[in-house]
mmCIF file of C-alpha atoms and ligand atoms in Angstrom:
data_model
loop_
_atom_site.group_PDB
_atom_site.id
_atom_site.type_symbol
_atom_site.label_atom_id
_atom_site.label_comp_id
_atom_site.label_asym_id
_atom_site.label_seq_id
_atom_site.Cartn_x
_atom_site.Cartn_y
_atom_site.Cartn_z
ATOM 1 C CA GLN S 1 4.904 12.104 -23.243
ATOM 2 C CA MET S 2 4.865 11.061 -19.580
ATOM 3 C CA ARG S 3 2.368 13.760 -18.810
ATOM 4 C CA ARG S 4 0.121 12.686 -21.662
ATOM 5 C CA ASP S 5 0.326 9.046 -20.581
ATOM 6 C CA PHE S 6 -0.490 10.012 -17.027
ATOM 7 C CA ILE S 7 -3.569 11.992 -18.030
ATOM 8 C CA ALA S 8 -4.745 9.174 -20.272
ATOM 9 C CA ASN S 9 -4.276 6.693 -17.422
ATOM 10 C CA VAL S 10 -6.094 8.819 -14.860
ATOM 11 C CA SER S 11 -8.991 9.393 -17.247
ATOM 12 C CA HIS S 12 -9.263 5.695 -17.903
ATOM 13 C CA GLU S 13 -9.086 4.845 -14.198
ATOM 14 C CA ILE S 14 -11.920 7.258 -13.452
ATOM 15 C CA ARG S 15 -14.008 6.367 -16.459
ATOM 16 C CA THR S 16 -14.202 2.670 -15.667
ATOM 17 C CA PRO S 17 -15.922 2.928 -12.256
ATOM 18 C CA LEU S 18 -17.898 5.957 -13.413
ATOM 19 C CA THR S 19 -19.380 3.962 -16.295
ATOM 20 C CA VAL S 20 -20.444 1.258 -13.864
ATOM 21 C CA VAL S 21 -22.052 3.777 -11.503
ATOM 22 C CA ALA S 22 -23.840 5.472 -14.417
ATOM 23 C CA GLY S 23 -25.171 2.087 -15.538
ATOM 24 C CA PHE S 24 -26.588 1.269 -12.135
ATOM 25 C CA VAL S 25 -28.129 4.689 -11.695
ATOM 26 C CA GLU S 26 -29.801 4.322 -15.067
ATOM 27 C CA SER S 27 -31.193 0.906 -14.165
ATOM 28 C CA LEU S 28 -32.534 2.238 -10.884
ATOM 29 C CA LEU S 29 -34.224 5.163 -12.609
ATOM 30 C CA GLU S 30 -35.681 3.340 -15.552
ATOM 31 C CA MET S 31 -36.507 -0.131 -14.335
ATOM 32 C CA ASP S 32 -38.957 -1.075 -11.699
ATOM 33 C CA LEU S 33 -36.632 -3.426 -9.847
ATOM 34 C CA PRO S 34 -37.586 -5.504 -6.832
ATOM 35 C CA ALA S 35 -36.150 -4.257 -3.533
ATOM 36 C CA ASP S 36 -33.309 -6.795 -3.314
ATOM 37 C CA GLU S 37 -32.165 -6.043 -6.875
ATOM 38 C CA ARG S 38 -32.260 -2.343 -6.121
ATOM 39 C CA ARG S 39 -30.141 -2.870 -3.065
ATOM 40 C CA ARG S 40 -27.612 -4.914 -5.030
ATOM 41 C CA CYS S 41 -27.290 -2.095 -7.585
ATOM 42 C CA LEU S 42 -26.764 0.463 -4.855
ATOM 43 C CA GLU S 43 -24.113 -1.670 -3.169
ATOM 44 C CA MET S 44 -22.209 -2.103 -6.414
ATOM 45 C CA ALA S 45 -22.426 1.621 -7.087
ATOM 46 C CA GLN S 46 -21.137 2.263 -3.579
ATOM 47 C CA ARG S 47 -18.109 0.021 -4.151
ATOM 48 C CA GLN S 48 -17.240 1.837 -7.371
ATOM 49 C CA THR S 49 -17.639 5.186 -5.658
ATOM 50 C CA ALA S 50 -15.265 4.078 -2.913
ATOM 51 C CA THR S 51 -12.714 3.120 -5.576
ATOM 52 C CA MET S 52 -12.983 6.554 -7.158
ATOM 53 C CA GLN S 53 -12.571 8.186 -3.761
ATOM 54 C CA ARG S 54 -9.418 6.183 -3.052
ATOM 55 C CA LEU S 55 -8.081 7.068 -6.468
ATOM 56 C CA VAL S 56 -8.604 10.785 -5.934
ATOM 57 C CA GLU S 57 -7.087 10.592 -2.444
ATOM 58 C CA ASP S 58 -4.018 8.771 -3.758
ATOM 59 C CA LEU S 59 -3.641 11.286 -6.590
ATOM 60 C CA LEU S 60 -3.773 14.149 -4.098
ATOM 61 C CA THR S 61 -1.227 12.401 -1.873
ATOM 62 C CA LEU S 62 1.130 11.955 -4.833
ATOM 63 C CA ALA S 63 0.664 15.572 -5.895
ATOM 64 C CA THR S 64 1.455 16.768 -2.365
ATOM 65 C CA LEU S 65 4.551 14.578 -2.168
ATOM 66 C CA GLU S 66 5.758 15.750 -5.549
ATOM 67 C CA SER S 67 5.293 19.412 -4.850
ATOM 68 C CA ALA S 68 7.038 19.293 -1.462
ATOM 69 C CA SER S 69 10.110 21.479 -1.663
ATOM 70 C CA GLN S 70 11.501 20.416 1.718
ATOM 71 C CA PRO S 71 12.825 16.955 2.541
ATOM 72 C CA ALA S 72 10.879 14.954 5.124
ATOM 73 C CA ALA S 73 10.746 16.268 8.697
ATOM 74 C CA THR S 74 12.893 14.804 11.477
ATOM 75 C CA THR S 75 10.159 14.130 14.008
ATOM 76 C CA PRO S 76 10.957 11.023 16.079
ATOM 77 C CA VAL S 77 8.396 8.295 15.383
ATOM 78 C CA GLN S 78 8.630 5.291 17.719
ATOM 79 C CA VAL S 79 8.650 2.306 15.421
ATOM 80 C CA GLU S 80 7.016 -0.313 17.618
ATOM 81 C CA PRO S 81 3.864 1.669 18.508
ATOM 82 C CA LEU S 82 3.557 2.749 14.876
ATOM 83 C CA LEU S 83 3.684 -0.839 13.660
ATOM 84 C CA GLN S 84 1.303 -2.043 16.374
ATOM 85 C CA ALA S 85 -1.297 0.563 15.446
ATOM 86 C CA LEU S 86 -0.992 -0.216 11.744
ATOM 87 C CA LEU S 87 -1.257 -3.939 12.375
ATOM 88 C CA ALA S 88 -4.450 -3.406 14.368
ATOM 89 C CA ASP S 89 -5.974 -1.583 11.376
ATOM 90 C CA VAL S 90 -4.848 -4.108 8.833
ATOM 91 C CA ARG S 91 -6.056 -7.016 10.987
ATOM 92 C CA ALA S 92 -9.511 -5.516 10.680
ATOM 93 C CA LEU S 93 -9.091 -5.369 6.907
ATOM 94 C CA SER S 94 -8.047 -9.024 6.856
ATOM 95 C CA GLY S 95 -11.027 -10.005 9.021
ATOM 96 C CA GLY S 96 -9.300 -13.064 10.401
ATOM 97 C CA ARG S 97 -8.209 -14.422 7.024
ATOM 98 C CA HIS S 98 -4.472 -14.017 7.716
ATOM 99 C CA ALA S 99 -2.039 -14.623 10.561
ATOM 100 C CA PHE S 100 0.031 -11.613 11.597
ATOM 101 C CA ALA S 101 3.349 -11.381 13.415
ATOM 102 C CA LEU S 102 5.413 -8.419 14.528
ATOM 103 C CA ARG S 103 9.121 -8.729 15.303
ATOM 104 C CA VAL S 104 10.903 -5.731 16.675
ATOM 105 C CA GLU S 105 14.557 -6.576 17.176
ATOM 106 C CA SER S 106 15.887 -3.135 17.957
ATOM 107 C CA PRO S 107 13.376 -0.775 19.561
ATOM 108 C CA GLY S 108 13.942 2.737 18.410
ATOM 109 C CA ALA S 109 12.614 5.618 16.401
ATOM 110 C CA LEU S 110 12.616 6.822 12.837
ATOM 111 C CA LEU S 111 13.189 10.503 12.203
ATOM 112 C CA GLY S 112 10.691 11.572 9.606
ATOM 113 C CA THR S 113 7.267 12.926 8.759
ATOM 114 C CA PRO S 114 4.857 10.863 10.878
ATOM 115 C CA GLY S 115 1.934 10.858 8.419
ATOM 116 C CA GLU S 116 4.178 9.805 5.540
ATOM 117 C CA LEU S 117 5.789 6.959 7.472
ATOM 118 C CA ASP S 118 2.326 5.759 8.469
ATOM 119 C CA SER S 119 1.117 5.946 4.879
ATOM 120 C CA ALA S 120 4.134 4.089 3.433
ATOM 121 C CA VAL S 121 3.891 1.139 5.814
ATOM 122 C CA ARG S 122 0.091 1.105 5.581
ATOM 123 C CA ASN S 123 0.327 0.743 1.802
ATOM 124 C CA LEU S 124 2.761 -2.166 2.096
ATOM 125 C CA LEU S 125 0.603 -3.906 4.706
ATOM 126 C CA THR S 126 -2.603 -3.373 2.750
ATOM 127 C CA ASN S 127 -0.972 -4.869 -0.331
ATOM 128 C CA ALA S 128 0.235 -7.863 1.695
ATOM 129 C CA VAL S 129 -3.364 -8.531 2.728
ATOM 130 C CA ARG S 130 -4.769 -7.957 -0.755
ATOM 131 C CA TYR S 131 -2.276 -10.198 -2.530
ATOM 132 C CA THR S 132 -2.215 -13.019 0.011
ATOM 133 C CA PRO S 133 -4.901 -15.689 -0.211
ATOM 134 C CA ASP S 134 -6.833 -16.662 2.896
ATOM 135 C CA GLY S 135 -4.814 -18.638 5.411
ATOM 136 C CA GLY S 136 -1.551 -16.863 4.548
ATOM 137 C CA ALA S 137 0.843 -15.168 6.941
ATOM 138 C CA ILE S 138 2.090 -11.588 7.095
ATOM 139 C CA THR S 139 5.168 -10.708 9.131
ATOM 140 C CA VAL S 140 6.499 -7.267 9.876
ATOM 141 C CA THR S 141 10.064 -6.897 11.098
ATOM 142 C CA TRP S 142 12.129 -3.962 12.213
ATOM 143 C CA LYS S 143 15.802 -4.095 12.989
ATOM 144 C CA VAL S 144 18.806 -1.838 12.952
ATOM 145 C CA VAL S 145 21.914 -3.190 11.279
ATOM 146 C CA ASP S 146 25.061 -1.069 11.225
ATOM 147 C CA GLY S 147 22.939 1.940 12.040
ATOM 148 C CA GLU S 148 20.641 1.333 9.075
ATOM 149 C CA GLY S 149 16.934 0.858 9.868
ATOM 150 C CA ARG S 150 15.316 -2.046 8.087
ATOM 151 C CA LEU S 151 11.569 -2.356 8.018
ATOM 152 C CA ALA S 152 10.216 -5.338 6.142
ATOM 153 C CA VAL S 153 6.721 -6.574 5.316
ATOM 154 C CA ARG S 154 6.751 -10.211 4.274
ATOM 155 C CA ASP S 155 3.802 -12.179 2.990
ATOM 156 C CA THR S 156 3.186 -15.730 1.836
ATOM 157 C CA GLY S 157 0.985 -14.522 -1.006
ATOM 158 C CA ILE S 158 0.797 -14.885 -4.763
ATOM 159 C CA GLY S 159 4.257 -13.432 -5.396
ATOM 160 C CA ILE S 160 5.485 -11.477 -8.420
ATOM 161 C CA ALA S 161 7.437 -12.707 -11.437
ATOM 162 C CA ALA S 162 10.917 -11.218 -11.808
ATOM 163 C CA GLU S 163 10.127 -9.353 -15.025
ATOM 164 C CA HIS S 164 7.579 -7.153 -13.223
ATOM 165 C CA LEU S 165 9.751 -6.154 -10.270
ATOM 166 C CA PRO S 166 11.531 -3.183 -11.885
ATOM 167 C CA ARG S 167 8.207 -1.585 -12.869
ATOM 168 C CA LEU S 168 6.097 -2.033 -9.723
ATOM 169 C CA THR S 169 6.541 1.527 -8.467
ATOM 170 C CA GLU S 170 5.402 3.091 -11.748
ATOM 171 C CA ARG S 171 2.035 4.775 -11.422
ATOM 172 C CA PHE S 172 -0.800 2.484 -12.501
ATOM 173 C CA TYR S 173 1.516 -0.431 -13.221
ATOM 174 C CA ARG S 174 -0.180 -3.657 -12.141
ATOM 175 C CA VAL S 175 0.730 -7.276 -12.657
ATOM 176 C CA ASP S 176 -2.909 -8.340 -12.716
ATOM 177 C CA ARG S 177 -5.358 -5.538 -13.377
ATOM 178 C CA GLY S 178 -8.381 -7.666 -12.484
ATOM 179 C CA ARG S 179 -7.072 -8.667 -9.083
ATOM 180 C CA SER S 180 -5.982 -5.126 -8.294
ATOM 181 C CA ARG S 181 -9.474 -3.833 -9.123
ATOM 182 C CA GLU S 182 -11.320 -6.570 -7.288
ATOM 183 C CA THR S 183 -9.454 -5.793 -4.097
ATOM 184 C CA GLY S 184 -9.924 -2.044 -4.456
ATOM 185 C CA GLY S 185 -6.466 -1.119 -5.742
ATOM 186 C CA THR S 186 -5.633 2.207 -7.347
ATOM 187 C CA GLY S 187 -2.300 1.245 -8.885
ATOM 188 C CA LEU S 188 -0.705 4.147 -7.021
ATOM 189 C CA GLY S 189 0.211 2.582 -3.664
ATOM 190 C CA LEU S 190 3.798 1.663 -4.444
ATOM 191 C CA ALA S 191 4.412 4.930 -6.306
ATOM 192 C CA ILE S 192 3.430 6.679 -3.070
ATOM 193 C CA VAL S 193 5.676 4.388 -1.006
ATOM 194 C CA LYS S 194 8.617 5.078 -3.304
ATOM 195 C CA HIS S 195 8.155 8.835 -3.062
ATOM 196 C CA ILE S 196 7.955 8.735 0.706
ATOM 197 C CA ALA S 197 11.042 6.530 0.851
ATOM 198 C CA GLN S 198 12.984 8.972 -1.323
ATOM 199 C CA ARG S 199 11.961 11.900 0.833
ATOM 200 C CA HIS S 200 13.421 10.059 3.825
ATOM 201 C CA GLY S 201 16.613 9.036 2.052
ATOM 202 C CA ALA S 202 15.357 5.438 2.180
ATOM 203 C CA ARG S 203 15.327 2.706 -0.416
ATOM 204 C CA LEU S 204 12.498 0.341 -1.291
ATOM 205 C CA ASP S 205 13.604 -3.212 -2.077
ATOM 206 C CA VAL S 206 11.362 -6.011 -3.312
ATOM 207 C CA GLU S 207 12.096 -9.697 -3.229
ATOM 208 C CA SER S 208 9.491 -12.044 -4.577
ATOM 209 C CA ARG S 209 8.816 -15.297 -6.287
ATOM 210 C CA ILE S 210 5.614 -16.438 -7.955
ATOM 211 C CA GLY S 211 3.588 -18.507 -5.504
ATOM 212 C CA ALA S 212 6.138 -18.090 -2.723
ATOM 213 C CA GLY S 213 5.244 -14.630 -1.434
ATOM 214 C CA SER S 214 6.924 -11.253 -1.352
ATOM 215 C CA THR S 215 9.051 -9.119 0.934
ATOM 216 C CA PHE S 216 8.958 -5.350 0.601
ATOM 217 C CA SER S 217 11.678 -3.651 2.644
ATOM 218 C CA LEU S 218 12.408 -0.057 3.427
ATOM 219 C CA ARG S 219 16.032 0.716 4.338
ATOM 220 C CA PHE S 220 16.506 3.946 6.215
ATOM 221 C CA PRO S 221 19.937 5.576 6.467
ATOM 222 C CA PRO S 222 21.550 5.928 9.948
ATOM 223 C CA SER S 223 20.784 9.671 9.903
ATOM 224 C CA ARG S 224 17.064 8.782 10.074
ATOM 225 C CA VAL S 225 17.329 6.186 12.862
ATOM 226 C CA THR S 226 17.745 6.457 16.626
ATOM 227 C CA LEU S 227 17.922 3.444 18.910
ATOM 228 C CA ALA S 228 15.978 3.492 22.167
ATOM 229 C CA PRO S 229 18.572 4.132 24.902
ATOM 230 C CA ALA S 230 17.683 0.911 26.745
ATOM 231 C CA ALA S 231 17.938 -1.103 23.553
ATOM 232 C CA GLU S 232 21.533 -0.346 22.805
ATOM 233 C CA ALA S 233 23.013 -2.502 25.510
ATOM 234 C CA ALA S 234 20.625 -4.415 27.660
ATOM 235 C CA ARG S 235 17.470 -5.387 25.887
ATOM 236 C CA PRO S 236 17.513 -8.688 24.017
ATOM 237 C CA ALA S 237 15.578 -9.159 20.799
ATOM 238 C CA GLN S 238 11.881 -9.534 21.537
ATOM 239 C CA GLU S 239 11.467 -12.474 19.277
ATOM 240 C CA SER S 240 14.086 -14.138 17.179
ATOM 241 C CA ALA S 241 13.955 -13.364 13.487
ATOM 242 C CA ALA S 242 13.108 -16.103 11.101
HETATM 243 P P1 ADP R 1 -2.430 -1.678 -6.563
HETATM 244 O O1 ADP R 1 -3.402 -0.680 -6.087
HETATM 245 O O2 ADP R 1 -2.762 -2.217 -7.927
HETATM 246 O O3 ADP R 1 -2.169 -2.754 -5.575
HETATM 247 P P2 ADP R 1 0.314 -0.805 -6.040
HETATM 248 O O4 ADP R 1 1.073 0.347 -6.597
HETATM 249 O O5 ADP R 1 0.131 -0.860 -4.552
HETATM 250 O O6 ADP R 1 -1.079 -0.832 -6.805
HETATM 251 O O7 ADP R 1 1.039 -2.146 -6.500
HETATM 252 C C1 ADP R 1 1.346 -2.323 -7.882
HETATM 253 C C2 ADP R 1 1.238 -3.799 -8.251
HETATM 254 O O8 ADP R 1 2.262 -4.538 -7.576
HETATM 255 C C3 ADP R 1 -0.073 -4.456 -7.845
HETATM 256 O O9 ADP R 1 -1.090 -4.250 -8.792
HETATM 257 C C4 ADP R 1 0.336 -5.910 -7.756
HETATM 258 O O10 ADP R 1 0.320 -6.495 -9.037
HETATM 259 C C5 ADP R 1 1.784 -5.839 -7.286
HETATM 260 N N1 ADP R 1 1.920 -6.049 -5.811
HETATM 261 C C6 ADP R 1 2.063 -5.089 -4.874
HETATM 262 N N2 ADP R 1 2.208 -5.630 -3.648
HETATM 263 C C7 ADP R 1 2.165 -6.979 -3.819
HETATM 264 C C8 ADP R 1 2.279 -8.106 -2.930
HETATM 265 N N3 ADP R 1 2.464 -7.959 -1.610
HETATM 266 N N4 ADP R 1 2.196 -9.347 -3.479
HETATM 267 C C9 ADP R 1 2.009 -9.506 -4.809
HETATM 268 N N5 ADP R 1 1.899 -8.489 -5.692
HETATM 269 C C10 ADP R 1 1.975 -7.236 -5.211
#
């Protein structure tokens, strides 16, 4: 049944943008549109194509994660540079509409598969931007508590009602289909994050309230965390946590 549902969902997700593209192509072929109208059609078709591309990429990512027979690697990934690089990317996506903050309380490394760790945090950050209205704030924190690594992405966005929380990581589950589509969502981001978390022995926690924003946290077990040698004793927190 799950397999059938999945295939039905994927087909639907592809058909929707494909229908739009087909419509625009038909208009362009059959109507003698003025140049600006033609351009508008092409731009809309381009947006739908980009959505389909993201969908296929996310499906391939999920398939790769699911077919992996080995647990995640144990390559050290320095957390602060990773978060800085991701924040630079996501700042560009926000285009100045949001304020960003990074708080690294315990410099150190995660032991994992670098590309997967990048992808998991990127998905959380992209969602924070997409579900936070202009003028909102997005804060990323990393700390180590009792050996456990805690990475959190907090936003001051639209929030999520409690009844949806248990289902968010299901493939194609969305609270608001329209908003997800408008902002280029595939409905697969959190399913990918959950898979990556599992492969690293980590847990994904979500705290949220409608209108008050959301916090998505990844908790990594001590076996996946190393503290930077200088951090253990001397170095004070870079910025106090809120
Ligand atoms: P999508 O591509 O639709 O964003 P995801 O799997 O990334 O798919 O997320 C599933 C759903 O969870 C989203 O459609 C949205 O309703 C909700 N969601 C995810 N992140 C946030 C967030 N930071 N704030 C509010 N809602 C969120």
